[in-house]
PDB file of C-alpha atoms in Angstrom:
ATOM      1  CA  UNK Z 128      38.443 -92.305 -54.672  1.00  0.00           C
ATOM      2  CA  UNK Z 129      34.879 -92.942 -55.978  1.00  0.00           C
ATOM      3  CA  UNK Z 130      32.867 -96.053 -54.715  1.00  0.00           C
ATOM      4  CA  UNK Z 131      29.434 -97.479 -54.665  1.00  0.00           C
ATOM      5  CA  UNK Z 132      27.609 -98.263 -51.577  1.00  0.00           C
ATOM      6  CA  UNK Z 133      24.883-100.848 -51.106  1.00  0.00           C
ATOM      7  CA  UNK Z 134      22.977-101.046 -47.882  1.00  0.00           C
ATOM      8  CA  UNK Z 135      21.846 -98.050 -46.108  1.00  0.00           C
ATOM      9  CA  UNK Z 136      20.893 -99.575 -42.644  1.00  0.00           C
ATOM     10  CA  UNK Z 137      21.479 -98.147 -39.206  1.00  0.00           C
ATOM     11  CA  UNK Z 138      25.433 -99.031 -40.169  1.00  0.00           C
ATOM     12  CA  UNK Z 139      25.666 -98.105 -43.546  1.00  0.00           C
ATOM     13  CA  UNK Z 140      23.654 -94.866 -42.897  1.00  0.00           C
ATOM     14  CA  UNK Z 141      26.526 -93.650 -40.761  1.00  0.00           C
ATOM     15  CA  UNK Z 142      29.266 -95.066 -42.799  1.00  0.00           C
ATOM     16  CA  UNK Z 143      28.162 -93.192 -45.692  1.00  0.00           C
ATOM     17  CA  UNK Z 144      28.112 -89.989 -43.984  1.00  0.00           C
ATOM     18  CA  UNK Z 145      31.297 -90.584 -42.401  1.00  0.00           C
ATOM     19  CA  UNK Z 146      32.995 -91.054 -46.015  1.00  0.00           C
ATOM     20  CA  UNK Z 147      31.287 -87.947 -47.042  1.00  0.00           C
ATOM     21  CA  UNK Z 148      33.013 -85.960 -44.166  1.00  0.00           C
ATOM     22  CA  UNK Z 149      36.404 -87.231 -45.382  1.00  0.00           C
ATOM     23  CA  UNK Z 150      35.849 -86.475 -48.982  1.00  0.00           C
ATOM     24  CA  UNK Z 151      35.397 -89.777 -50.169  1.00  0.00           C
ATOM     25  CA  UNK Z 152      32.971 -89.803 -53.260  1.00  0.00           C
ATOM     26  CA  UNK Z 153      29.921 -92.024 -52.554  1.00  0.00           C
ATOM     27  CA  UNK Z 154      26.879 -93.193 -54.768  1.00  0.00           C
ATOM     28  CA  UNK Z 155      24.558 -94.685 -52.187  1.00  0.00           C
ATOM     29  CA  UNK Z 156      22.018 -97.492 -52.962  1.00  0.00           C
ATOM     30  CA  UNK Z 157      19.616 -99.310 -50.878  1.00  0.00           C
ATOM     31  CA  UNK Z 158      16.992-102.028 -52.219  1.00  0.00           C
ATOM     32  CA  UNK Z 159      13.933 -99.932 -50.109  1.00  0.00           C
ATOM     33  CA  UNK Z 160      13.805 -96.295 -51.368  1.00  0.00           C
ATOM     34  CA  UNK Z 161      13.085 -94.750 -48.042  1.00  0.00           C
ATOM     35  CA  UNK Z 162      16.763 -94.684 -46.705  1.00  0.00           C
ATOM     36  CA  UNK Z 163      18.001 -93.452 -50.243  1.00  0.00           C
ATOM     37  CA  UNK Z 164      15.683 -90.530 -49.870  1.00  0.00           C
ATOM     38  CA  UNK Z 165      16.592 -89.939 -46.508  1.00  0.00           C
ATOM     39  CA  UNK Z 166      20.533 -89.985 -47.094  1.00  0.00           C
ATOM     40  CA  UNK Z 167      20.198 -87.850 -50.305  1.00  0.00           C
ATOM     41  CA  UNK Z 168      18.833 -85.012 -48.160  1.00  0.00           C
ATOM     42  CA  UNK Z 169      22.284 -85.194 -46.222  1.00  0.00           C
ATOM     43  CA  UNK Z 170      23.875 -84.226 -49.791  1.00  0.00           C
ATOM     44  CA  UNK Z 171      24.906 -87.625 -50.599  1.00  0.00           C
ATOM     45  CA  UNK Z 172      24.787 -88.690 -54.204  1.00  0.00           C
ATOM     46  CA  UNK Z 173      22.334 -91.637 -54.726  1.00  0.00           C
ATOM     47  CA  UNK Z 174      20.854 -94.098 -57.016  1.00  0.00           C
ATOM     48  CA  UNK Z 175      17.384 -95.878 -56.831  1.00  0.00           C
ATOM     49  CA  UNK Z 176      18.507 -99.042 -58.924  1.00  0.00           C
ATOM     50  CA  UNK Z 177      21.672-101.118 -59.154  1.00  0.00           C
ATOM     51  CA  UNK Z 178      21.726-100.283 -63.037  1.00  0.00           C
ATOM     52  CA  UNK Z 179      21.624 -96.398 -62.235  1.00  0.00           C
ATOM     53  CA  UNK Z 180      24.344 -96.757 -59.502  1.00  0.00           C
ATOM     54  CA  UNK Z 181      26.804 -98.453 -61.824  1.00  0.00           C
ATOM     55  CA  UNK Z 182      26.373 -95.928 -64.385  1.00  0.00           C
ATOM     56  CA  UNK Z 183      27.444 -93.263 -61.825  1.00  0.00           C
ATOM     57  CA  UNK Z 184      30.559 -94.961 -60.992  1.00  0.00           C
ATOM     58  CA  UNK Z 185      33.861 -94.835 -63.027  1.00  0.00           C
ATOM     59  CA  UNK Z 186      35.052 -97.894 -65.197  1.00  0.00           C
ATOM     60  CA  UNK Z 187      37.059 -99.283 -62.494  1.00  0.00           C
ATOM     61  CA  UNK Z 188      34.614 -99.873 -59.960  1.00  0.00           C
ATOM     62  CA  UNK Z 189      34.825-100.050 -55.895  1.00  0.00           C
ATOM     63  CA  UNK Z 190      31.660-101.575 -54.552  1.00  0.00           C
ATOM     64  CA  UNK Z 191      31.153-101.594 -50.582  1.00  0.00           C
ATOM     65  CA  UNK Z 192      28.338-103.765 -49.392  1.00  0.00           C
ATOM     66  CA  UNK Z 193      26.846-103.367 -45.979  1.00  0.00           C
ATOM     67  CA  UNK Z 194      23.604-105.692 -45.773  1.00  0.00           C
ATOM     68  CA  UNK Z 195      22.531-108.360 -43.618  1.00  0.00           C
ATOM     69  CA  UNK Z 196      24.648-111.664 -43.554  1.00  0.00           C
ATOM     70  CA  UNK Z 197      23.928-114.545 -45.694  1.00  0.00           C
ATOM     71  CA  UNK Z 198      22.062-114.975 -48.708  1.00  0.00           C
ATOM     72  CA  UNK Z 199      21.580-110.878 -49.089  1.00  0.00           C
ATOM     73  CA  UNK Z 200      25.122-110.709 -49.569  1.00  0.00           C
ATOM     74  CA  UNK Z 201      25.225-113.257 -52.262  1.00  0.00           C
ATOM     75  CA  UNK Z 202      21.980-111.726 -53.796  1.00  0.00           C
ATOM     76  CA  UNK Z 203      23.848-108.111 -54.169  1.00  0.00           C
ATOM     77  CA  UNK Z 204      27.090-109.843 -55.578  1.00  0.00           C
ATOM     78  CA  UNK Z 205      24.869-111.694 -58.300  1.00  0.00           C
ATOM     79  CA  UNK Z 206      23.189-108.357 -59.058  1.00  0.00           C
ATOM     80  CA  UNK Z 207      26.372-106.211 -59.301  1.00  0.00           C
ATOM     81  CA  UNK Z 208      28.364-109.008 -61.152  1.00  0.00           C
ATOM     82  CA  UNK Z 209      27.183-108.322 -64.743  1.00  0.00           C
ATOM     83  CA  UNK Z 210      28.560-104.576 -64.641  1.00  0.00           C
ATOM     84  CA  UNK Z 211      31.813-105.403 -63.064  1.00  0.00           C
ATOM     85  CA  UNK Z 212      35.192-105.790 -65.069  1.00  0.00           C
ATOM     86  CA  UNK Z 213      38.697-107.488 -64.253  1.00  0.00           C
ATOM     87  CA  UNK Z 214      40.326-105.995 -61.283  1.00  0.00           C
ATOM     88  CA  UNK Z 215      37.175-104.289 -59.973  1.00  0.00           C
ATOM     89  CA  UNK Z 216      36.550-104.681 -56.129  1.00  0.00           C
ATOM     90  CA  UNK Z 217      33.707-105.671 -54.112  1.00  0.00           C
ATOM     91  CA  UNK Z 218      34.072-105.187 -50.024  1.00  0.00           C
ATOM     92  CA  UNK Z 219      31.733-106.782 -47.824  1.00  0.00           C
ATOM     93  CA  UNK Z 220      31.660-104.667 -44.725  1.00  0.00           C
ATOM     94  CA  UNK Z 221      29.099-106.595 -42.948  1.00  0.00           C
ATOM     95  CA  UNK Z 222      28.962-109.155 -40.379  1.00  0.00           C
ATOM     96  CA  UNK Z 223      29.310-112.303 -42.497  1.00  0.00           C
ATOM     97  CA  UNK Z 224      30.638-115.710 -41.466  1.00  0.00           C
ATOM     98  CA  UNK Z 225      34.234-115.786 -42.498  1.00  0.00           C
ATOM     99  CA  UNK Z 226      33.989-119.208 -44.288  1.00  0.00           C
ATOM    100  CA  UNK Z 227      31.094-117.335 -46.492  1.00  0.00           C
ATOM    101  CA  UNK Z 228      33.687-114.507 -47.359  1.00  0.00           C
ATOM    102  CA  UNK Z 229      36.394-117.278 -48.423  1.00  0.00           C
ATOM    103  CA  UNK Z 230      33.735-118.914 -50.751  1.00  0.00           C
ATOM    104  CA  UNK Z 231      32.895-115.586 -52.277  1.00  0.00           C
ATOM    105  CA  UNK Z 232      36.385-114.630 -52.653  1.00  0.00           C
ATOM    106  CA  UNK Z 233      37.241-118.083 -54.539  1.00  0.00           C
ATOM    107  CA  UNK Z 234      33.971-117.563 -56.425  1.00  0.00           C
ATOM    108  CA  UNK Z 235      34.944-113.927 -57.783  1.00  0.00           C
ATOM    109  CA  UNK Z 236      38.633-114.697 -58.235  1.00  0.00           C
ATOM    110  CA  UNK Z 237      37.723-117.149 -60.955  1.00  0.00           C
ATOM    111  CA  UNK Z 238      35.945-114.161 -62.449  1.00  0.00           C
ATOM    112  CA  UNK Z 239      38.836-111.770 -62.310  1.00  0.00           C
ATOM    113  CA  UNK Z 240      36.937-109.707 -59.276  1.00  0.00           C
ATOM    114  CA  UNK Z 241      38.801-108.942 -56.338  1.00  0.00           C
ATOM    115  CA  UNK Z 242      36.989-109.480 -52.895  1.00  0.00           C
ATOM    116  CA  UNK Z 243      37.812-108.023 -49.638  1.00  0.00           C
ATOM    117  CA  UNK Z 244      36.217-108.877 -46.102  1.00  0.00           C
ATOM    118  CA  UNK Z 245      35.965-106.063 -43.656  1.00  0.00           C
ATOM    119  CA  UNK Z 246      34.983-106.740 -39.967  1.00  0.00           C
ATOM    120  CA  UNK Z 247      33.380-103.299 -38.805  1.00  0.00           C
ATOM    121  CA  UNK Z 248      33.039-102.596 -35.245  1.00  0.00           C
ATOM    122  CA  UNK Z 249      32.216 -99.507 -32.875  1.00  0.00           C
ATOM    123  CA  UNK Z 250      28.728 -99.484 -33.254  1.00  0.00           C
ATOM    124  CA  UNK Z 251      26.631 -96.497 -34.851  1.00  0.00           C
ATOM    125  CA  UNK Z 252      29.153 -94.162 -33.258  1.00  0.00           C
ATOM    126  CA  UNK Z 253      31.988 -95.475 -34.486  1.00  0.00           C
ATOM    127  CA  UNK Z 254      30.466 -95.909 -38.179  1.00  0.00           C
ATOM    128  CA  UNK Z 255      29.768 -92.216 -37.991  1.00  0.00           C
ATOM    129  CA  UNK Z 256      32.935 -90.879 -36.510  1.00  0.00           C
ATOM    130  CA  UNK Z 257      35.556 -93.408 -36.735  1.00  0.00           C
ATOM    131  CA  UNK Z 258      35.161 -97.352 -36.799  1.00  0.00           C
ATOM    132  CA  UNK Z 259      37.487-100.171 -36.130  1.00  0.00           C
ATOM    133  CA  UNK Z 260      38.219-102.204 -39.075  1.00  0.00           C
ATOM    134  CA  UNK Z 261      39.695-105.731 -39.714  1.00  0.00           C
ATOM    135  CA  UNK Z 262      40.413-106.422 -43.184  1.00  0.00           C
ATOM    136  CA  UNK Z 263      41.240-109.793 -44.955  1.00  0.00           C
ATOM    137  CA  UNK Z 264      41.709-110.620 -48.452  1.00  0.00           C
ATOM    138  CA  UNK Z 265      44.696-110.021 -50.994  1.00  0.00           C
ATOM    139  CA  UNK Z 266      47.192-107.655 -49.447  1.00  0.00           C
ATOM    140  CA  UNK Z 267      47.841-105.737 -52.601  1.00  0.00           C
ATOM    141  CA  UNK Z 268      44.115-105.087 -53.162  1.00  0.00           C
ATOM    142  CA  UNK Z 269      43.818-103.739 -49.450  1.00  0.00           C
ATOM    143  CA  UNK Z 270      46.425-101.458 -50.336  1.00  0.00           C
ATOM    144  CA  UNK Z 271      44.375 -99.924 -53.317  1.00  0.00           C
ATOM    145  CA  UNK Z 272      41.457 -99.212 -50.639  1.00  0.00           C
ATOM    146  CA  UNK Z 273      43.685 -98.307 -47.558  1.00  0.00           C
ATOM    147  CA  UNK Z 274      43.140 -94.780 -47.978  1.00  0.00           C
ATOM    148  CA  UNK Z 275      39.542 -95.058 -47.407  1.00  0.00           C
ATOM    149  CA  UNK Z 276      40.085 -97.513 -44.397  1.00  0.00           C
ATOM    150  CA  UNK Z 277      42.435 -94.882 -42.837  1.00  0.00           C
ATOM    151  CA  UNK Z 278      39.951 -91.932 -42.822  1.00  0.00           C
ATOM    152  CA  UNK Z 279      36.935 -93.717 -41.584  1.00  0.00           C
ATOM    153  CA  UNK Z 280      38.302 -95.517 -39.005  1.00  0.00           C
ATOM    154  CA  UNK Z 281      39.404 -94.230 -35.466  1.00  0.00           C
ATOM    155  CA  UNK Z 282      42.972 -93.489 -34.863  1.00  0.00           C
ATOM    156  CA  UNK Z 283      44.975 -96.612 -35.353  1.00  0.00           C
ATOM    157  CA  UNK Z 284      41.556 -98.289 -35.677  1.00  0.00           C
ATOM    158  CA  UNK Z 285      42.008-100.523 -38.860  1.00  0.00           C
ATOM    159  CA  UNK Z 286      44.409-103.431 -39.664  1.00  0.00           C
ATOM    160  CA  UNK Z 287      45.143-105.850 -42.426  1.00  0.00           C
ATOM    161  CA  UNK Z 288      44.955-108.936 -40.635  1.00  0.00           C
ATOM    162  CA  UNK Z 289      45.383-111.829 -43.399  1.00  0.00           C
ATOM    163  CA  UNK Z 290      44.250-113.706 -46.338  1.00  0.00           C
ATOM    164  CA  UNK Z 291      40.564-114.085 -47.578  1.00  0.00           C
ATOM    165  CA  UNK Z 292      38.113-114.503 -44.359  1.00  0.00           C
ATOM    166  CA  UNK Z 293      40.449-113.236 -41.801  1.00  0.00           C
ATOM    167  CA  UNK Z 294      38.459-109.834 -41.426  1.00  0.00           C
ATOM    168  CA  UNK Z 295      35.133-111.477 -40.886  1.00  0.00           C
ATOM    169  CA  UNK Z 296      36.932-114.220 -38.669  1.00  0.00           C
ATOM    170  CA  UNK Z 297      38.517-111.533 -36.443  1.00  0.00           C
ATOM    171  CA  UNK Z 298      35.175-109.717 -36.212  1.00  0.00           C
ATOM    172  CA  UNK Z 299      33.528-113.032 -35.146  1.00  0.00           C
ATOM    173  CA  UNK Z 300      35.734-113.695 -32.213  1.00  0.00           C
ATOM    174  CA  UNK Z 301      35.438-109.743 -31.186  1.00  0.00           C
ATOM    175  CA  UNK Z 302      31.741-110.361 -31.285  1.00  0.00           C
ATOM    176  CA  UNK Z 303      31.986-113.440 -29.047  1.00  0.00           C
ATOM    177  CA  UNK Z 304      34.164-111.587 -26.352  1.00  0.00           C
ATOM    178  CA  UNK Z 305      31.647-108.784 -26.663  1.00  0.00           C
ATOM    179  CA  UNK Z 306      28.793-111.455 -25.685  1.00  0.00           C
ATOM    180  CA  UNK Z 307      30.800-112.384 -22.483  1.00  0.00           C
ATOM    181  CA  UNK Z 308      31.671-108.643 -21.616  1.00  0.00           C
ATOM    182  CA  UNK Z 309      28.046-107.753 -21.827  1.00  0.00           C
ATOM    183  CA  UNK Z 310      27.003-110.799 -19.829  1.00  0.00           C
ATOM    184  CA  UNK Z 311      29.479-109.984 -17.013  1.00  0.00           C
ATOM    185  CA  UNK Z 312      28.395-106.262 -16.680  1.00  0.00           C
ATOM    186  CA  UNK Z 313      24.618-107.300 -16.749  1.00  0.00           C
ATOM    187  CA  UNK Z 314      25.057-110.180 -13.915  1.00  0.00           C
ATOM    188  CA  UNK Z 315      27.050-107.564 -11.848  1.00  0.00           C
ATOM    189  CA  UNK Z 316      24.317-105.013 -11.856  1.00  0.00           C
ATOM    190  CA  UNK Z 317      21.810-107.619 -11.271  1.00  0.00           C
ATOM    191  CA  UNK Z 318      23.857-108.816  -8.058  1.00  0.00           C
ATOM    192  CA  UNK Z 319      23.779-104.877  -7.107  1.00  0.00           C
ATOM    193  CA  UNK Z 320      20.155-104.720  -7.633  1.00  0.00           C
ATOM    194  CA  UNK Z 321      19.364-107.727  -5.548  1.00  0.00           C
ATOM    195  CA  UNK Z 322      21.663-106.776  -2.868  1.00  0.00           C
ATOM    196  CA  UNK Z 323      20.567-105.293   0.768  1.00  0.00           C
ATOM    197  CA  UNK Z 324      21.522-101.839  -0.452  1.00  0.00           C
ATOM    198  CA  UNK Z 325      18.146-100.985  -2.123  1.00  0.00           C
ATOM    199  CA  UNK Z 326      19.207 -97.300  -2.816  1.00  0.00           C
ATOM    200  CA  UNK Z 327      22.109 -97.991  -5.121  1.00  0.00           C
ATOM    201  CA  UNK Z 328      22.641 -95.482  -7.817  1.00  0.00           C
ATOM    202  CA  UNK Z 329      23.537 -97.309 -11.163  1.00  0.00           C
ATOM    203  CA  UNK Z 330      24.169 -94.079 -13.014  1.00  0.00           C
ATOM    204  CA  UNK Z 331      26.532 -92.991 -10.119  1.00  0.00           C
ATOM    205  CA  UNK Z 332      28.385 -96.267 -10.169  1.00  0.00           C
ATOM    206  CA  UNK Z 333      28.948 -96.574 -13.766  1.00  0.00           C
ATOM    207  CA  UNK Z 334      30.171 -92.972 -13.765  1.00  0.00           C
ATOM    208  CA  UNK Z 335      32.589 -93.848 -11.177  1.00  0.00           C
ATOM    209  CA  UNK Z 336      33.815 -97.175 -12.614  1.00  0.00           C
ATOM    210  CA  UNK Z 337      34.662 -95.659 -16.088  1.00  0.00           C
ATOM    211  CA  UNK Z 338      36.934 -93.332 -14.458  1.00  0.00           C
ATOM    212  CA  UNK Z 339      40.168 -95.349 -13.348  1.00  0.00           C
ATOM    213  CA  UNK Z 340      38.341 -98.610 -12.194  1.00  0.00           C
ATOM    214  CA  UNK Z 341      40.071-101.829 -13.853  1.00  0.00           C
ATOM    215  CA  UNK Z 342      36.852-102.616 -15.548  1.00  0.00           C
ATOM    216  CA  UNK Z 343      36.285 -99.203 -17.244  1.00  0.00           C
ATOM    217  CA  UNK Z 344      35.461 -99.530 -20.845  1.00  0.00           C
ATOM    218  CA  UNK Z 345      33.182 -98.192 -23.381  1.00  0.00           C
ATOM    219  CA  UNK Z 346      30.422-100.568 -22.249  1.00  0.00           C
ATOM    220  CA  UNK Z 347      30.526 -98.733 -18.765  1.00  0.00           C
ATOM    221  CA  UNK Z 348      30.213 -95.247 -20.544  1.00  0.00           C
ATOM    222  CA  UNK Z 349      27.245 -96.938 -22.317  1.00  0.00           C
ATOM    223  CA  UNK Z 350      25.673 -97.929 -19.123  1.00  0.00           C
ATOM    224  CA  UNK Z 351      25.871 -94.545 -17.420  1.00  0.00           C
ATOM    225  CA  UNK Z 352      23.973 -93.355 -20.440  1.00  0.00           C
ATOM    226  CA  UNK Z 353      21.302 -96.063 -20.211  1.00  0.00           C
ATOM    227  CA  UNK Z 354      21.056 -95.954 -16.729  1.00  0.00           C
ATOM    228  CA  UNK Z 355      20.582 -91.821 -16.920  1.00  0.00           C
ATOM    229  CA  UNK Z 356      17.519 -92.554 -19.213  1.00  0.00           C
ATOM    230  CA  UNK Z 357      16.042 -95.209 -16.907  1.00  0.00           C
ATOM    231  CA  UNK Z 358      17.643 -95.800 -13.374  1.00  0.00           C
ATOM    232  CA  UNK Z 359      16.470 -99.436 -13.060  1.00  0.00           C
ATOM    233  CA  UNK Z 360      15.720-100.253 -16.635  1.00  0.00           C
ATOM    234  CA  UNK Z 361      12.063-100.364 -15.690  1.00  0.00           C
ATOM    235  CA  UNK Z 362      10.764 -99.756 -19.245  1.00  0.00           C
ATOM    236  CA  UNK Z 363      12.329-102.675 -21.061  1.00  0.00           C
ATOM    237  CA  UNK Z 364      11.995-106.270 -20.821  1.00  0.00           C
ATOM    238  CA  UNK Z 365      15.099-108.408 -20.070  1.00  0.00           C
ATOM    239  CA  UNK Z 366      14.776-110.211 -23.454  1.00  0.00           C
ATOM    240  CA  UNK Z 367      18.188-109.906 -25.395  1.00  0.00           C
ATOM    241  CA  UNK Z 368      18.002-110.312 -29.323  1.00  0.00           C
ATOM    242  CA  UNK Z 369      20.915-111.192 -31.691  1.00  0.00           C
ATOM    243  CA  UNK Z 370      22.986-114.465 -31.243  1.00  0.00           C
ATOM    244  CA  UNK Z 371      24.075-115.232 -34.726  1.00  0.00           C
ATOM    245  CA  UNK Z 372      27.641-114.185 -34.490  1.00  0.00           C
ATOM    246  CA  UNK Z 373      28.130-115.997 -31.161  1.00  0.00           C
ATOM    247  CA  UNK Z 374      26.795-119.257 -32.650  1.00  0.00           C
ATOM    248  CA  UNK Z 375      29.360-118.824 -35.322  1.00  0.00           C
ATOM    249  CA  UNK Z 376      32.150-118.267 -32.608  1.00  0.00           C
ATOM    250  CA  UNK Z 377      30.860-121.311 -30.332  1.00  0.00           C
ATOM    251  CA  UNK Z 378      30.694-123.544 -33.462  1.00  0.00           C
ATOM    252  CA  UNK Z 379      34.182-122.618 -34.606  1.00  0.00           C
ATOM    253  CA  UNK Z 380      35.813-122.881 -31.282  1.00  0.00           C
ATOM    254  CA  UNK Z 381      34.526-126.621 -31.149  1.00  0.00           C
ATOM    255  CA  UNK Z 382      35.888-127.288 -34.737  1.00  0.00           C
ATOM    256  CA  UNK Z 383      39.311-125.950 -33.491  1.00  0.00           C
ATOM    257  CA  UNK Z 384      39.360-127.764 -30.322  1.00  0.00           C
ATOM    258  CA  UNK Z 385      39.368-124.442 -28.093  1.00  0.00           C
ATOM    259  CA  UNK Z 386      37.226-124.091 -24.904  1.00  0.00           C
ATOM    260  CA  UNK Z 387      35.447-120.687 -24.878  1.00  0.00           C
ATOM    261  CA  UNK Z 388      33.209-121.549 -21.799  1.00  0.00           C
ATOM    262  CA  UNK Z 389      32.442-118.076 -20.909  1.00  0.00           C
ATOM    263  CA  UNK Z 390      31.363-116.924 -24.493  1.00  0.00           C
ATOM    264  CA  UNK Z 391      29.095-120.323 -24.597  1.00  0.00           C
ATOM    265  CA  UNK Z 392      27.457-119.284 -21.318  1.00  0.00           C
ATOM    266  CA  UNK Z 393      26.724-115.901 -22.638  1.00  0.00           C
ATOM    267  CA  UNK Z 394      25.090-117.062 -25.655  1.00  0.00           C
ATOM    268  CA  UNK Z 395      23.085-119.505 -23.674  1.00  0.00           C
ATOM    269  CA  UNK Z 396      22.020-116.765 -21.424  1.00  0.00           C
ATOM    270  CA  UNK Z 397      20.854-114.705 -24.362  1.00  0.00           C
ATOM    271  CA  UNK Z 398      18.662-117.992 -25.282  1.00  0.00           C
ATOM    272  CA  UNK Z 399      17.305-118.183 -21.742  1.00  0.00           C
ATOM    273  CA  UNK Z 400      16.165-114.595 -22.042  1.00  0.00           C
ATOM    274  CA  UNK Z 401      13.619-115.010 -24.204  1.00  0.00           C
ATOM    275  CA  UNK Z 402      11.805-117.570 -21.865  1.00  0.00           C
ATOM    276  CA  UNK Z 403      12.940-116.181 -18.570  1.00  0.00           C
ATOM    277  CA  UNK Z 404      13.785-112.575 -18.767  1.00  0.00           C
ATOM    278  CA  UNK Z 405      15.814-111.192 -15.846  1.00  0.00           C
ATOM    279  CA  UNK Z 406      17.669-107.912 -14.888  1.00  0.00           C
ATOM    280  CA  UNK Z 407      20.995-108.742 -16.320  1.00  0.00           C
ATOM    281  CA  UNK Z 408      19.240-109.269 -19.605  1.00  0.00           C
ATOM    282  CA  UNK Z 409      17.967-106.144 -19.337  1.00  0.00           C
ATOM    283  CA  UNK Z 410      21.264-104.422 -19.017  1.00  0.00           C
ATOM    284  CA  UNK Z 411      22.587-106.415 -22.083  1.00  0.00           C
ATOM    285  CA  UNK Z 412      19.530-105.311 -24.007  1.00  0.00           C
ATOM    286  CA  UNK Z 413      20.217-101.621 -23.079  1.00  0.00           C
ATOM    287  CA  UNK Z 414      23.738-101.575 -23.755  1.00  0.00           C
ATOM    288  CA  UNK Z 415      22.995-103.115 -26.961  1.00  0.00           C
ATOM    289  CA  UNK Z 416      20.675-100.509 -27.940  1.00  0.00           C
ATOM    290  CA  UNK Z 417      23.024 -97.703 -27.124  1.00  0.00           C
ATOM    291  CA  UNK Z 418      26.018 -98.878 -29.484  1.00  0.00           C
ATOM    292  CA  UNK Z 419      24.203-100.574 -32.127  1.00  0.00           C
ATOM    293  CA  UNK Z 420      20.532 -99.347 -31.977  1.00  0.00           C
ATOM    294  CA  UNK Z 421      19.500-103.059 -31.726  1.00  0.00           C
ATOM    295  CA  UNK Z 422      15.670-102.931 -30.741  1.00  0.00           C
ATOM    296  CA  UNK Z 423      14.813-103.552 -26.980  1.00  0.00           C
ATOM    297  CA  UNK Z 424      11.331-105.100 -26.242  1.00  0.00           C
ATOM    298  CA  UNK Z 425       9.642-102.417 -23.864  1.00  0.00           C
ATOM    299  CA  UNK Z 426       6.911-103.082 -21.309  1.00  0.00           C
TER     300      UNK Z 426
END
């Protein structure tokens, strides 16, 4: 199976290499040429324009998009549409708002183009070695690309979850939960820092917690890694970036009449961190950097 991949950012770069490892034929394209040149050196077939990309794909095309949510996704769809035929498939593997995915599905359906929304989780490591995928759209279309989902995901790490928008809806909820978990770990480590026990070894505590404790998780493993690099996170500021998917979750919960106070609090704490940084924010920022390569502000 051969596909065109558009968007070679941090996640996209690793997804393409993952696909190559599993014998998925990929032609990769990015708006700026630097990532294209870089991934070409990894043995990936590339294109430096949409026109070149399309010429290197078969008549029945599969296009996997992994660009910034919002207008960039619409711009890519608009650019590729003239090259597509009936029953071609567009996949949005980025962090799009689920209602945008429903809108795109309906728009493309009128043009007889299939559209799938895939929520992609697992950070950079997951993208490279086995992601977690939640897929929304027409089930018969999902079945056509299921072999790709199976090989690039972790064992039992992909699922068709429902009609159009469901994949990104589930990913939005996932990210909301992630916000709350990150905040809880951050506040816990800040409480340890402020205690009377001044010589607590956070790396050692994280290592212990990841081994059999009730709160063991991938995030605790990443905490151990972060504290190994910087035992008290003195090199970074307690300012946390992101927030868009959390905003979507809070807005949607209000619409559905669901109380998600913990997630809402975590979102508010991220905003507060920009004006009043604290140690909990350092922990959250460090963990986000570990799993997703998100930028941290250094002192």
